[in-house]
């Protein structure tokens, strides 16, 4: 959850001027432009956090080609983007995946998600490579404790204070959370199924000299407990030798998968299978529906899937969406430097 969650005033009739699917850089910057145009705006994101690929795939990597920053960590760029966007108080729906689009009465678009129904005049799809969801372990005991001691994200670290924590994984998330929580939790064990980490080498060096108990070549076999987790059985995948760890919480950081899934079924024309086809106004084949960022491609133009190109496409999409609602208006929003913000 972003730290500075804004207070949001929903439109009286519940119908937003623009809804943006995806809170990656394109979606967040699009929401900023929607604010510039005083459009009521809702962002719906499948993950419980904003940032898209930057947040889940490379939060600790440096980005050198983000406009205005000679060098910035991906996670810090996400923070700055959110800060810039939050000033307009968009409605942010996290942990919610949009599954269906249909056109309802008076051309109002209806979006159905795994949590409810949303109404909007225009739609901007900034779905990147698809809805992210955490990789899960196929294990009945893990399923039993999901949300009751087994977590895939840390949205609030308070429950871990003074507790015994098992972290599973070898990527940036696993290592960063072990380091972040090492002075907060009572004790942390990190198990990883290999001896090579995908995490940033400097973080791994820090981990290895920290009090975190690291068990390489180990995997989770079983979680034990009644109402809450009491212990976890882990095993050495070379010798099959089992160890029982007394733990209170388990954090599974096993990476993410992305799935464009349902969006492909909405009748939008596609481009080279993986993209939504757009024209140079970022319009898709359905009037009022736009696409921007990694999900969008124009015919005969090789996609350049970068943060900077996504920003530009999102700005174009939002300003054309504005003229879709207000056909008499100019596409050009005016310069932000001339506004009194
Ligand atoms: C390792 C790596 C390094 C990179 N380095 C750079 C770099 O240095 N510079 C650069 O410019 N680019 C870089 N990129 C590319 C850059 O990250 C992407 O171009 C950018 O993230 C695309 O932004 P986006 O907003 O279009 O999509 P994304 O960042 O993919 O965000 C899309 C969001 O939409 C959500 N979503 C999708 N479908 C749904 C749905 N149905 N319902 C709800 N939510 C949904 C997803 O969960 C996701 O959070 C890198 C990419 C990777 C993988």
CSV table of C-alpha atoms and ligand atoms in Angstrom, one decimal:
chain,number,residue,atom,x,y,z
A,1,UNK,CA,0.0,0.0,0.0
A,2,UNK,CA,1.5,3.4,-0.9
A,3,UNK,CA,2.4,5.4,2.2
A,4,UNK,CA,0.5,8.6,1.2
A,5,UNK,CA,-2.8,7.2,0.3
A,6,UNK,CA,-4.9,10.2,-0.7
A,7,UNK,CA,-8.4,11.1,0.5
A,8,UNK,CA,-10.7,10.4,-2.4
A,9,UNK,CA,-14.1,11.9,-3.3
A,10,UNK,CA,-15.9,9.6,-5.7
A,11,UNK,CA,-18.1,11.1,-8.4
A,12,UNK,CA,-21.7,11.4,-7.1
A,13,UNK,CA,-23.1,9.0,-9.7
A,14,UNK,CA,-20.3,6.4,-9.3
A,15,UNK,CA,-19.3,6.8,-12.9
A,16,UNK,CA,-15.6,7.8,-13.4
A,17,UNK,CA,-14.4,9.9,-16.3
A,18,UNK,CA,-11.5,7.5,-16.8
A,19,UNK,CA,-10.5,4.2,-15.3
A,20,UNK,CA,-7.0,3.0,-15.7
A,21,UNK,CA,-6.2,-0.7,-15.6
A,22,UNK,CA,-2.6,-1.2,-14.2
A,23,UNK,CA,-0.6,0.9,-11.8
A,24,UNK,CA,2.8,0.5,-13.6
A,25,UNK,CA,4.6,3.6,-14.7
A,26,UNK,CA,2.3,4.2,-17.7
A,27,UNK,CA,-0.9,3.8,-15.5
A,28,UNK,CA,0.4,6.1,-12.8
A,29,UNK,CA,1.6,8.8,-15.1
A,30,UNK,CA,-1.7,8.5,-17.0
A,31,UNK,CA,-3.5,9.1,-13.7
A,32,UNK,CA,-1.4,12.2,-13.2
A,33,UNK,CA,-2.6,13.6,-16.5
A,34,UNK,CA,-6.2,12.7,-15.7
A,35,UNK,CA,-5.8,14.9,-12.7
A,36,UNK,CA,-4.4,17.7,-14.8
A,37,UNK,CA,-7.6,17.6,-16.8
A,38,UNK,CA,-9.7,17.4,-13.7
A,39,UNK,CA,-11.1,14.0,-14.8
A,40,UNK,CA,-12.3,11.8,-12.0
A,41,UNK,CA,-10.0,8.8,-12.1
A,42,UNK,CA,-9.8,5.3,-10.8
A,43,UNK,CA,-6.8,3.0,-11.0
A,44,UNK,CA,-7.3,-0.8,-10.7
A,45,UNK,CA,-4.3,-2.9,-10.0
A,46,UNK,CA,-4.1,-6.7,-9.5
A,47,UNK,CA,-1.2,-6.4,-7.1
A,48,UNK,CA,-1.4,-5.1,-3.5
A,49,UNK,CA,1.1,-2.4,-4.4
A,50,UNK,CA,1.7,0.1,-7.2
A,51,UNK,CA,4.7,0.1,-9.6
A,52,UNK,CA,4.1,-2.7,-12.1
A,53,UNK,CA,7.3,-4.4,-13.3
A,54,UNK,CA,9.5,-1.9,-11.4
A,55,UNK,CA,8.0,-3.0,-8.1
A,56,UNK,CA,7.9,-6.8,-8.7
A,57,UNK,CA,10.7,-7.6,-11.1
A,58,UNK,CA,13.5,-5.1,-10.3
A,59,UNK,CA,12.9,-2.8,-7.3
A,60,UNK,CA,16.6,-2.7,-6.4
A,61,UNK,CA,18.0,-2.1,-9.9
A,62,UNK,CA,19.2,1.3,-11.0
A,63,UNK,CA,17.3,2.9,-13.9
A,64,UNK,CA,19.4,5.3,-16.0
A,65,UNK,CA,16.9,6.4,-18.6
A,66,UNK,CA,14.1,7.7,-16.5
A,67,UNK,CA,13.5,11.3,-17.6
A,68,UNK,CA,14.9,13.8,-15.0
A,69,UNK,CA,16.9,11.2,-13.0
A,70,UNK,CA,20.4,10.5,-14.1
A,71,UNK,CA,20.2,7.4,-12.0
A,72,UNK,CA,17.3,6.1,-9.7
A,73,UNK,CA,16.4,2.9,-8.0
A,74,UNK,CA,13.2,1.4,-9.5
A,75,UNK,CA,11.5,1.3,-6.2
A,76,UNK,CA,12.3,5.0,-5.6
A,77,UNK,CA,11.0,5.9,-9.1
A,78,UNK,CA,7.7,4.2,-8.1
A,79,UNK,CA,7.6,6.3,-4.9
A,80,UNK,CA,8.2,9.5,-6.9
A,81,UNK,CA,5.6,8.6,-9.5
A,82,UNK,CA,3.0,7.8,-6.8
A,83,UNK,CA,3.8,11.1,-5.0
A,84,UNK,CA,3.3,13.0,-8.3
A,85,UNK,CA,0.0,11.2,-9.0
A,86,UNK,CA,-1.4,11.2,-5.5
A,87,UNK,CA,-1.8,15.0,-5.5
A,88,UNK,CA,-5.0,14.5,-7.6
A,89,UNK,CA,-6.5,12.0,-5.2
A,90,UNK,CA,-7.3,9.2,-7.7
A,91,UNK,CA,-9.3,6.2,-6.4
A,92,UNK,CA,-6.8,3.4,-6.1
A,93,UNK,CA,-8.1,-0.2,-6.0
A,94,UNK,CA,-5.3,-2.6,-5.2
A,95,UNK,CA,-5.3,-6.4,-5.1
A,96,UNK,CA,-8.1,-6.4,-7.7
A,97,UNK,CA,-8.0,-7.9,-11.1
A,98,UNK,CA,-10.2,-6.7,-13.9
A,99,UNK,CA,-11.7,-9.7,-15.7
A,100,UNK,CA,-14.4,-8.3,-18.0
A,101,UNK,CA,-15.3,-5.3,-20.0
A,102,UNK,CA,-18.8,-4.7,-21.5
A,103,UNK,CA,-20.5,-1.6,-22.8
A,104,UNK,CA,-23.6,-0.8,-20.8
A,105,UNK,CA,-26.4,1.7,-21.1
A,106,UNK,CA,-25.6,5.1,-22.5
A,107,UNK,CA,-22.2,3.8,-23.6
A,108,UNK,CA,-21.1,3.6,-20.0
A,109,UNK,CA,-18.4,1.0,-19.7
A,110,UNK,CA,-18.8,-1.7,-17.1
A,111,UNK,CA,-15.7,-3.4,-15.7
A,112,UNK,CA,-16.1,-6.6,-13.6
A,113,UNK,CA,-13.3,-7.6,-11.4
A,114,UNK,CA,-12.7,-10.4,-8.8
A,115,UNK,CA,-14.0,-7.9,-6.2
A,116,UNK,CA,-16.9,-6.0,-7.8
A,117,UNK,CA,-18.2,-3.8,-10.6
A,118,UNK,CA,-16.9,-0.4,-11.8
A,119,UNK,CA,-18.4,2.1,-14.1
A,120,UNK,CA,-16.5,4.5,-16.4
A,121,UNK,CA,-16.9,6.7,-19.4
A,122,UNK,CA,-13.4,6.0,-20.8
A,123,UNK,CA,-10.9,3.2,-20.2
A,124,UNK,CA,-7.2,3.2,-20.5
A,125,UNK,CA,-5.5,-0.2,-20.4
A,126,UNK,CA,-2.0,0.0,-19.1
A,127,UNK,CA,-1.8,-3.7,-18.3
A,128,UNK,CA,1.9,-4.1,-19.3
A,129,UNK,CA,2.7,-7.8,-19.7
A,130,UNK,CA,-0.5,-8.8,-17.8
A,131,UNK,CA,-1.8,-9.0,-14.3
A,132,UNK,CA,0.9,-10.0,-11.9
A,133,UNK,CA,0.3,-12.6,-9.3
A,134,UNK,CA,2.8,-14.3,-6.9
A,135,UNK,CA,4.0,-17.7,-7.7
A,136,UNK,CA,2.6,-20.2,-5.2
A,137,UNK,CA,3.7,-23.5,-3.8
A,138,UNK,CA,1.5,-26.5,-4.6
A,139,UNK,CA,1.2,-27.6,-1.0
A,140,UNK,CA,-2.0,-28.3,0.9
A,141,UNK,CA,-0.6,-27.1,4.2
A,142,UNK,CA,0.5,-23.8,2.6
A,143,UNK,CA,-3.1,-23.3,1.3
A,144,UNK,CA,-4.5,-23.9,4.7
A,145,UNK,CA,-2.5,-21.0,6.3
A,146,UNK,CA,-2.7,-18.5,3.4
A,147,UNK,CA,-3.6,-15.1,4.9
A,148,UNK,CA,-3.4,-16.7,8.4
A,149,UNK,CA,0.4,-16.7,8.8
A,150,UNK,CA,1.5,-17.4,5.2
A,151,UNK,CA,2.0,-14.2,3.2
A,152,UNK,CA,3.3,-13.3,-0.3
A,153,UNK,CA,3.6,-9.6,0.4
A,154,UNK,CA,4.4,-7.5,3.4
A,155,UNK,CA,1.9,-4.7,3.5
A,156,UNK,CA,2.4,-4.0,7.1
A,157,UNK,CA,5.4,-5.2,9.1
A,158,UNK,CA,3.8,-4.8,12.5
A,159,UNK,CA,2.7,-8.4,12.9
A,160,UNK,CA,6.3,-9.6,12.5
A,161,UNK,CA,7.6,-7.6,15.5
A,162,UNK,CA,9.2,-9.9,18.0
A,163,UNK,CA,8.1,-13.0,16.0
A,164,UNK,CA,10.0,-15.9,14.4
A,165,UNK,CA,9.8,-15.6,10.6
A,166,UNK,CA,10.7,-18.1,7.8
A,167,UNK,CA,11.3,-16.5,4.4
A,168,UNK,CA,11.4,-18.7,1.3
A,169,UNK,CA,13.2,-17.5,-1.8
A,170,UNK,CA,16.4,-16.2,-3.3
A,171,UNK,CA,15.4,-13.1,-5.3
A,172,UNK,CA,15.5,-9.4,-4.4
A,173,UNK,CA,12.2,-9.6,-2.5
A,174,UNK,CA,13.2,-12.5,-0.2
A,175,UNK,CA,16.6,-11.0,0.6
A,176,UNK,CA,15.4,-7.4,1.0
A,177,UNK,CA,12.7,-8.4,3.4
A,178,UNK,CA,15.1,-10.5,5.4
A,179,UNK,CA,17.4,-7.5,5.7
A,180,UNK,CA,14.5,-5.1,6.3
A,181,UNK,CA,13.0,-7.2,9.1
A,182,UNK,CA,16.2,-8.6,10.7
A,183,UNK,CA,16.1,-6.1,13.6
A,184,UNK,CA,12.3,-6.2,13.9
A,185,UNK,CA,11.5,-9.9,14.0
A,186,UNK,CA,12.8,-12.0,16.9
A,187,UNK,CA,14.6,-14.4,14.5
A,188,UNK,CA,14.6,-15.0,10.7
A,189,UNK,CA,15.5,-18.1,8.8
A,190,UNK,CA,15.7,-17.8,5.0
A,191,UNK,CA,15.7,-21.0,2.9
A,192,UNK,CA,16.6,-21.1,-0.7
A,193,UNK,CA,16.6,-24.1,-3.0
A,194,UNK,CA,19.9,-23.3,-4.7
A,195,UNK,CA,23.2,-21.8,-3.7
A,196,UNK,CA,23.0,-18.9,-6.2
A,197,UNK,CA,20.8,-15.9,-5.5
A,198,UNK,CA,18.9,-13.8,-8.0
A,199,UNK,CA,19.1,-10.9,-5.6
A,200,UNK,CA,21.5,-8.0,-6.0
A,201,UNK,CA,25.0,-9.3,-5.1
A,202,UNK,CA,25.5,-6.5,-2.5
A,203,UNK,CA,22.3,-7.5,-0.7
A,204,UNK,CA,23.4,-11.1,-0.7
A,205,UNK,CA,26.8,-10.1,0.9
A,206,UNK,CA,24.9,-8.1,3.5
A,207,UNK,CA,22.6,-11.0,4.2
A,208,UNK,CA,25.4,-13.5,4.6
A,209,UNK,CA,27.0,-11.3,7.3
A,210,UNK,CA,23.7,-10.6,9.1
A,211,UNK,CA,22.1,-12.5,11.9
A,212,UNK,CA,19.6,-14.0,9.4
A,213,UNK,CA,19.9,-17.8,9.5
A,214,UNK,CA,20.4,-18.9,5.8
A,215,UNK,CA,19.8,-22.5,4.8
A,216,UNK,CA,20.8,-23.2,1.2
A,217,UNK,CA,19.5,-26.1,-0.8
A,218,UNK,CA,16.4,-26.2,1.4
A,219,UNK,CA,12.7,-26.3,0.5
A,220,UNK,CA,9.5,-26.1,2.4
A,221,UNK,CA,7.8,-29.4,3.0
A,222,UNK,CA,5.0,-28.8,5.5
A,223,UNK,CA,3.5,-26.3,7.8
A,224,UNK,CA,2.2,-27.4,11.1
A,225,UNK,CA,-0.2,-25.9,13.6
A,226,UNK,CA,-3.9,-25.7,14.4
A,227,UNK,CA,-5.3,-22.1,14.4
A,228,UNK,CA,-1.9,-20.5,13.7
A,229,UNK,CA,1.4,-21.7,12.5
A,230,UNK,CA,3.6,-23.5,15.0
A,231,UNK,CA,6.4,-24.9,12.9
A,232,UNK,CA,7.6,-25.5,9.4
A,233,UNK,CA,9.3,-28.7,8.2
A,234,UNK,CA,12.0,-27.9,5.6
A,235,UNK,CA,14.3,-30.4,3.8
A,236,UNK,CA,17.6,-30.5,2.2
A,237,UNK,CA,17.0,-31.2,-1.5
A,238,UNK,CA,20.3,-33.0,-1.8
A,239,UNK,CA,20.1,-35.4,1.1
A,240,UNK,CA,16.3,-35.2,1.9
A,241,UNK,CA,17.2,-34.6,5.6
A,242,UNK,CA,14.4,-32.8,7.3
A,243,UNK,CA,14.6,-30.0,9.9
A,244,UNK,CA,11.7,-28.7,11.9
A,245,UNK,CA,11.8,-24.9,12.6
A,246,UNK,CA,9.6,-23.2,15.2
A,247,UNK,CA,8.1,-20.3,13.4
A,248,UNK,CA,5.2,-17.9,13.7
A,249,UNK,CA,5.0,-16.5,10.1
A,250,UNK,CA,6.1,-17.6,6.7
A,251,UNK,CA,6.8,-15.2,3.8
A,252,UNK,CA,6.9,-16.8,0.4
A,253,UNK,CA,8.8,-14.7,-2.1
A,254,UNK,CA,8.9,-17.0,-5.1
A,255,UNK,CA,8.6,-14.5,-7.9
A,256,UNK,CA,5.6,-13.5,-10.0
A,257,UNK,CA,3.8,-14.6,-13.1
A,258,UNK,CA,2.1,-12.2,-15.5
A,259,UNK,CA,-1.1,-13.0,-17.4
A,260,UNK,CA,-2.8,-10.8,-19.9
A,261,UNK,CA,-5.5,-13.5,-19.8
A,262,UNK,CA,-9.0,-12.0,-19.8
A,263,UNK,CA,-8.1,-8.8,-21.6
A,264,UNK,CA,-7.5,-10.8,-24.8
A,265,UNK,CA,-11.2,-11.9,-24.6
A,266,UNK,CA,-12.7,-8.4,-24.7
A,267,UNK,CA,-13.0,-8.2,-28.5
A,268,UNK,CA,-10.1,-5.7,-28.8
A,269,UNK,CA,-8.1,-6.0,-32.0
A,270,UNK,CA,-4.7,-7.4,-31.2
A,271,UNK,CA,-1.3,-6.8,-32.7
A,272,UNK,CA,1.2,-9.6,-33.1
A,273,UNK,CA,-0.7,-11.7,-30.5
A,274,UNK,CA,0.8,-10.1,-27.4
A,275,UNK,CA,-0.2,-6.5,-27.9
A,276,UNK,CA,-3.4,-4.5,-28.1
A,277,UNK,CA,-3.6,-2.7,-31.4
A,278,UNK,CA,-3.7,1.1,-31.1
A,279,UNK,CA,-3.5,4.0,-33.6
A,280,UNK,CA,-1.4,7.1,-33.0
A,281,UNK,CA,-4.0,8.5,-30.6
A,282,UNK,CA,-3.6,5.3,-28.5
A,283,UNK,CA,-7.2,4.4,-29.4
A,284,UNK,CA,-8.0,0.7,-29.5
A,285,UNK,CA,-10.7,-0.9,-31.7
A,286,UNK,CA,-13.4,0.0,-29.2
A,287,UNK,CA,-14.4,3.7,-29.0
A,288,UNK,CA,-13.5,5.2,-25.7
A,289,UNK,CA,-11.0,2.4,-24.9
A,290,UNK,CA,-7.3,3.4,-25.1
A,291,UNK,CA,-4.1,1.4,-24.4
A,292,UNK,CA,-0.7,2.7,-23.4
A,293,UNK,CA,2.7,1.3,-22.3
A,294,UNK,CA,4.0,-2.2,-22.8
A,295,UNK,CA,0.5,-3.6,-23.6
A,296,UNK,CA,0.0,-1.3,-26.7
A,297,UNK,CA,1.5,-1.5,-30.2
A,298,UNK,CA,0.8,0.3,-33.4
A,299,UNK,CA,0.8,-1.6,-36.7
A,300,UNK,CA,4.1,-1.4,-38.6
A,301,UNK,CA,5.9,0.1,-35.6
A,302,UNK,CA,8.2,-2.0,-33.7
A,303,UNK,CA,7.2,-1.6,-30.0
A,304,UNK,CA,9.8,0.2,-27.8
A,305,UNK,CA,8.8,-1.0,-24.4
A,306,UNK,CA,10.3,1.6,-22.1
A,307,UNK,CA,9.2,3.6,-19.2
A,308,UNK,CA,9.7,6.9,-21.1
A,309,UNK,CA,7.6,5.7,-24.1
A,310,UNK,CA,4.9,4.5,-21.7
A,311,UNK,CA,4.7,7.9,-20.1
A,312,UNK,CA,4.2,9.6,-23.5
A,313,UNK,CA,1.6,7.1,-24.6
A,314,UNK,CA,-0.3,7.5,-21.4
A,315,UNK,CA,-0.4,11.3,-21.7
A,316,UNK,CA,-1.7,11.0,-25.3
A,317,UNK,CA,-4.3,8.4,-24.3
A,318,UNK,CA,-5.6,10.5,-21.4
A,319,UNK,CA,-5.8,13.7,-23.4
A,320,UNK,CA,-7.7,12.0,-26.2
A,321,UNK,CA,-9.9,10.3,-23.6
A,322,UNK,CA,-10.8,13.8,-22.4
A,323,UNK,CA,-11.9,14.8,-25.9
A,324,UNK,CA,-13.9,11.6,-26.1
A,325,UNK,CA,-16.0,12.9,-23.2
A,326,UNK,CA,-15.8,16.6,-24.3
A,327,UNK,CA,-15.6,16.5,-28.1
A,328,UNK,CA,-15.4,20.3,-28.3
A,329,UNK,CA,-12.3,20.5,-26.1
A,330,UNK,CA,-8.7,20.7,-27.2
A,331,UNK,CA,-6.4,17.7,-27.0
A,332,UNK,CA,-3.7,19.9,-25.7
A,333,UNK,CA,-4.1,20.2,-21.9
A,334,UNK,CA,-2.0,23.4,-21.5
A,335,UNK,CA,1.4,23.5,-19.9
A,336,UNK,CA,1.6,22.4,-16.3
A,337,UNK,CA,4.1,25.2,-15.7
A,338,UNK,CA,1.3,27.7,-16.4
A,339,UNK,CA,-1.1,26.1,-14.0
A,340,UNK,CA,-1.5,27.1,-10.3
A,341,UNK,CA,-1.0,23.7,-8.6
B,1,LIG,C1,14.4,-6.4,-15.4
B,1,LIG,C2,13.8,-5.3,-16.2
B,1,LIG,C3,14.6,-4.1,-16.2
B,1,LIG,C4,14.0,-3.0,-16.9
B,1,LIG,N1,14.8,-1.8,-17.0
B,1,LIG,C5,14.3,-0.8,-17.6
B,1,LIG,C6,15.0,0.5,-17.7
B,1,LIG,O1,16.1,0.6,-17.2
B,1,LIG,N2,14.5,1.5,-18.3
B,1,LIG,C7,13.2,1.4,-19.0
B,1,LIG,O2,12.8,2.4,-19.5
B,1,LIG,N3,12.5,0.3,-18.9
B,1,LIG,C8,13.0,-0.8,-18.3
B,1,LIG,N4,12.3,-2.0,-18.2
B,1,LIG,C9,10.9,-2.0,-18.9
B,1,LIG,C10,9.9,-1.3,-18.1
B,1,LIG,O3,9.8,-1.8,-16.8
B,1,LIG,C11,8.5,-1.5,-18.7
B,1,LIG,O4,8.6,-0.9,-20.0
B,1,LIG,C12,7.4,-0.8,-17.9
B,1,LIG,O5,7.3,-1.3,-16.6
B,1,LIG,C13,6.1,-0.8,-18.6
B,1,LIG,O6,5.2,-0.1,-17.8
B,1,LIG,P1,3.6,-0.4,-18.0
B,1,LIG,O7,3.0,0.6,-17.0
B,1,LIG,O8,3.2,-0.4,-19.4
B,1,LIG,O9,3.4,-1.9,-17.5
B,1,LIG,P2,3.8,-2.7,-16.2
B,1,LIG,O10,4.9,-2.1,-15.5
B,1,LIG,O11,3.9,-4.1,-16.6
B,1,LIG,O12,2.5,-2.6,-15.2
B,1,LIG,C14,1.3,-3.1,-15.6
B,1,LIG,C15,0.4,-3.4,-14.4
B,1,LIG,O13,-0.9,-3.7,-14.8
B,1,LIG,C16,-1.4,-4.7,-13.9
B,1,LIG,N5,-2.5,-5.4,-14.6
B,1,LIG,C17,-2.4,-6.1,-15.7
B,1,LIG,N6,-3.6,-6.6,-16.1
B,1,LIG,C18,-4.4,-6.3,-15.1
B,1,LIG,C19,-5.8,-6.6,-14.8
B,1,LIG,N7,-6.6,-7.3,-15.7
B,1,LIG,N8,-6.4,-6.1,-13.7
B,1,LIG,C20,-5.6,-5.3,-12.8
B,1,LIG,N9,-4.3,-5.0,-13.0
B,1,LIG,C21,-3.7,-5.5,-14.1
B,1,LIG,C22,-0.2,-5.5,-13.6
B,1,LIG,O14,-0.4,-6.3,-12.4
B,1,LIG,C23,0.9,-4.5,-13.5
B,1,LIG,O15,1.2,-4.1,-12.2
B,1,LIG,C24,12.8,-3.1,-17.6
B,1,LIG,C25,12.0,-4.3,-17.5
B,1,LIG,C26,12.6,-5.4,-16.8
B,1,LIG,C27,11.8,-6.6,-16.7
